[in-house]
Coordinates of N, CA and C in Angstrom, one line a residue:
X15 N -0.8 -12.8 29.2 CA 0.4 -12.9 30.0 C 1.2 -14.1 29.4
X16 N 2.3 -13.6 28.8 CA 3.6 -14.7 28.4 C 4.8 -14.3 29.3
X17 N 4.9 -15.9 30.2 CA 6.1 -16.0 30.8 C 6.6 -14.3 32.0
X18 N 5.3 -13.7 32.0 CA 6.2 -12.6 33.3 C 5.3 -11.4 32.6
X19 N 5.6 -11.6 31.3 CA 5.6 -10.4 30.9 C 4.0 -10.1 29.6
X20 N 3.3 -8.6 30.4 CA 1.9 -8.8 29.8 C 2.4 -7.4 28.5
X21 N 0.8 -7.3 27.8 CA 1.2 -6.2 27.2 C -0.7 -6.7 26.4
X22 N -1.4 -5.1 25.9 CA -2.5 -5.1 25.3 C -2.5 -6.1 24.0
X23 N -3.9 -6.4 24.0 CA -3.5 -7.5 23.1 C -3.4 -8.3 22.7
X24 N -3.1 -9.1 23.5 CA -1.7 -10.2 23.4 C -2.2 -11.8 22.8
X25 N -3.7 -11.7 22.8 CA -4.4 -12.9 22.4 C -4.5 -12.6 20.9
X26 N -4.5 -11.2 20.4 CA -4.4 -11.2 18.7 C -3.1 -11.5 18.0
X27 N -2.0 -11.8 19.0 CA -0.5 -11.9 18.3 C -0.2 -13.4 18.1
X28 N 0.5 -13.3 16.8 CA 0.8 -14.6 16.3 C 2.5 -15.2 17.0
X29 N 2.7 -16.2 16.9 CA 4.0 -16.7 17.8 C 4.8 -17.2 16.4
X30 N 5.7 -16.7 17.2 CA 6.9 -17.4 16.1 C 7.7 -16.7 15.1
X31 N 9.0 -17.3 14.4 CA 9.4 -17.1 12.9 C 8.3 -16.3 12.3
X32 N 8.4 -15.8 11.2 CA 7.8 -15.7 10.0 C 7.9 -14.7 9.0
X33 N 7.4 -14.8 7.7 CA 7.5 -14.3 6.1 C 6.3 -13.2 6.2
X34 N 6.6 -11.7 6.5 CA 5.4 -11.1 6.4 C 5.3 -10.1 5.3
X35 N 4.5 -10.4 5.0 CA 4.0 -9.7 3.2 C 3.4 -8.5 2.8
X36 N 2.5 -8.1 4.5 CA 1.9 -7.2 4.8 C 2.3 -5.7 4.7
X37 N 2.0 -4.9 3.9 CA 2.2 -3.5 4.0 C 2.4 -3.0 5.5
X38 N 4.0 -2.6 5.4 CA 4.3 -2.1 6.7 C 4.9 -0.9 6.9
X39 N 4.9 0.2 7.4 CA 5.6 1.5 7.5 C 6.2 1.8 8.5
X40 N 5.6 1.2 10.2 CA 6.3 1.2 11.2 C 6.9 0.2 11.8
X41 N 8.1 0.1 12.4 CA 8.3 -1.5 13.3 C 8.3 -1.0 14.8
X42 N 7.6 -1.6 15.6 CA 8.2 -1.3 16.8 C 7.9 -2.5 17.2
X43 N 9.9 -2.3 17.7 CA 9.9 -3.4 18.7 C 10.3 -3.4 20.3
X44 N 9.5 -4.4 21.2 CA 9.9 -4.4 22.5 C 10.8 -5.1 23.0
X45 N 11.7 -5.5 23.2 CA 12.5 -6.6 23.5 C 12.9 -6.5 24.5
X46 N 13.2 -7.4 26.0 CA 13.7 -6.8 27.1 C 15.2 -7.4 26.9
X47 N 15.3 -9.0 27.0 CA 16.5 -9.2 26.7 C 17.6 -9.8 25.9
X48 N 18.8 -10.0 25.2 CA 19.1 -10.6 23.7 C 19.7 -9.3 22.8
X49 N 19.7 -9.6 21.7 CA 20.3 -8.6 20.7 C 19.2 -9.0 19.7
X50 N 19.1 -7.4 19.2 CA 17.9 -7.1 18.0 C 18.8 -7.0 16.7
X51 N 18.4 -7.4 15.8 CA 19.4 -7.2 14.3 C 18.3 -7.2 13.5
X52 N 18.6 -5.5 12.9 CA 17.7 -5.3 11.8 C 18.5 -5.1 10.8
X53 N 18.4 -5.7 9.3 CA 19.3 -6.0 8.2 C 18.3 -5.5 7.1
X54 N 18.9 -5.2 5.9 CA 18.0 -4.7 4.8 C 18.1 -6.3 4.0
X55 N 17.1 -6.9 3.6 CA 17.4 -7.7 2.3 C 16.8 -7.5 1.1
X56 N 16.8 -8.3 -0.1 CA 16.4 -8.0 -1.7 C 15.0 -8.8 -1.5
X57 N 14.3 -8.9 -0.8 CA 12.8 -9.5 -0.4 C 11.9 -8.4 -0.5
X58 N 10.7 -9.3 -0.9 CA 10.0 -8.5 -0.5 C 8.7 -7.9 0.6
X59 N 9.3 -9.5 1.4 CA 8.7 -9.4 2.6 C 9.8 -8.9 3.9
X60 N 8.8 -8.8 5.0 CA 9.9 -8.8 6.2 C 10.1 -10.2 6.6
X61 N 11.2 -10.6 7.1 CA 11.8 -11.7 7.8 C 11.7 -12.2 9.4
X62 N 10.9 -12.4 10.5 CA 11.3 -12.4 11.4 C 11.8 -13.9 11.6
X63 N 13.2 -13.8 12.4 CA 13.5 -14.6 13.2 C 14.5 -14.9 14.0
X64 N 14.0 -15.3 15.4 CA 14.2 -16.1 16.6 C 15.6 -16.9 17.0
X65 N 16.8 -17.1 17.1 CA 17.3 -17.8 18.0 C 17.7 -17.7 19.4
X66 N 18.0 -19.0 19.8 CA 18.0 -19.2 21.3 C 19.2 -20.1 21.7
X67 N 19.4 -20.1 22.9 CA 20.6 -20.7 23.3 C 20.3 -22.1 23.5
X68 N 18.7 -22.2 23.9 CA 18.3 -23.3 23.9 C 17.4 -23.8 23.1
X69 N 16.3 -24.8 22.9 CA 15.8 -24.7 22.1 C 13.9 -24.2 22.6
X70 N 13.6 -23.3 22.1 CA 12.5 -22.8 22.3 C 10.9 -23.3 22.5
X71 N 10.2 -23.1 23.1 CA 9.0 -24.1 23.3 C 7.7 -23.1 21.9
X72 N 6.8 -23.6 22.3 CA 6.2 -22.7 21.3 C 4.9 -21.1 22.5
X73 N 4.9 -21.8 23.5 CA 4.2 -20.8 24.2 C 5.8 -19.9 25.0
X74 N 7.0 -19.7 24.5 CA 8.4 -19.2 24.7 C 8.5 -18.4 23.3
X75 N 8.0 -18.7 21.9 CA 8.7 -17.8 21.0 C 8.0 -16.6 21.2
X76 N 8.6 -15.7 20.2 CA 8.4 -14.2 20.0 C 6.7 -14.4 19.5
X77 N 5.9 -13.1 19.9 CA 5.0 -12.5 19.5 C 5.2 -11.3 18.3
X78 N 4.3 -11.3 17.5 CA 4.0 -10.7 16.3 C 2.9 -10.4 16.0
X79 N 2.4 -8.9 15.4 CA 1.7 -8.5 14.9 C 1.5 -7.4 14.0
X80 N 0.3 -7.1 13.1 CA 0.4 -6.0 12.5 C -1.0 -5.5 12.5
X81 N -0.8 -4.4 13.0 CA -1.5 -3.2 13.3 C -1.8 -2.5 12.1
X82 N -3.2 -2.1 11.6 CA -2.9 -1.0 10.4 C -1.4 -0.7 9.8
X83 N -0.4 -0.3 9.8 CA 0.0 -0.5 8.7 C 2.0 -0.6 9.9
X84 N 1.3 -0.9 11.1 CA 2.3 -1.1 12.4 C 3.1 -2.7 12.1
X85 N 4.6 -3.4 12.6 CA 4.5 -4.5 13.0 C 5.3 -4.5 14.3
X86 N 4.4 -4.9 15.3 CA 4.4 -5.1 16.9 C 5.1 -6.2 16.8
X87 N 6.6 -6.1 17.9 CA 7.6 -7.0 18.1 C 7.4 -7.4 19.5
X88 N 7.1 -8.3 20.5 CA 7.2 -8.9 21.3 C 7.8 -10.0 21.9
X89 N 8.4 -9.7 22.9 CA 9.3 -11.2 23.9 C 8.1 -11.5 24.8
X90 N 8.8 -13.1 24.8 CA 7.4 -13.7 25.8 C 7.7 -13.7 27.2
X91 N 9.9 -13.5 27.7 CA 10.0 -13.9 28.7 C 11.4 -13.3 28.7
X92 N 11.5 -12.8 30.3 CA 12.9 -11.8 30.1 C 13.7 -13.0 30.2
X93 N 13.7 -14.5 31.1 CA 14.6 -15.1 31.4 C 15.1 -15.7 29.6
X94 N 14.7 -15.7 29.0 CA 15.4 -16.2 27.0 C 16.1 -15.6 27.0
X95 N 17.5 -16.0 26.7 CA 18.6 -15.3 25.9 C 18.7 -15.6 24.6
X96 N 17.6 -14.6 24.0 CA 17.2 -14.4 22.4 C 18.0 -13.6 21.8
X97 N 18.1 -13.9 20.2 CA 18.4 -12.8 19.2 C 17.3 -12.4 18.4
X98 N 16.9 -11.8 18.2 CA 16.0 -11.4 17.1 C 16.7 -10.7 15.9
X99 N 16.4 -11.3 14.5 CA 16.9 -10.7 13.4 C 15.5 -10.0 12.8
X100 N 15.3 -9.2 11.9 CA 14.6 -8.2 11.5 C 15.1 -8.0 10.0
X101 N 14.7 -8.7 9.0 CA 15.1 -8.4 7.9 C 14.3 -7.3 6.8
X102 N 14.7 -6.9 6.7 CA 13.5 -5.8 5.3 C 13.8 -5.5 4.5
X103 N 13.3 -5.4 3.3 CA 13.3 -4.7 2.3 C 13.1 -3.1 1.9

């Protein structure tokens, strides 16, 4: 349980930003509320990252994971007025 909102899981997902390197073929993401921006870049990782209107606590940022060959997008809390960007290659 993060902030309201549960989902399977949720102890194997990592918080935050981050540079992921991992072989990936699906994205799914959940997001309840904010804008999602998924962008192509010349990387060769994916990009995730986070802002906020305010500044974010660390049990408040985004959850992340990857699944066999999945990356699972998660919010921790509908009251964040987040953006999520989504960068890939």
């Amino acid at each position: 349980l993060f902030g309201g909102y549960t989902y399977e899981n949720a102890g194997r997902y990592n918080a935050g930003a981050a540079s992921i390197d991992e072989d990936v073929s699906e994205v799914n993401i959940s997001w309840i509320e904010g804008r999602v921006e998924v962008e192509y870049h010349d990387g060769d990782e994916i990009v995730l990252q986070e802002k906020a209107s305010g500044k974010l606590t660390r049990k408040a940022e985004l959850r992340w994971l990857v699944d066999d060959d999945t990356l699972y997008v998660k919010p921790t809390s509908a009251a964040i007025d987040a953006i999520l960007s989504l960068h890939c290659s």
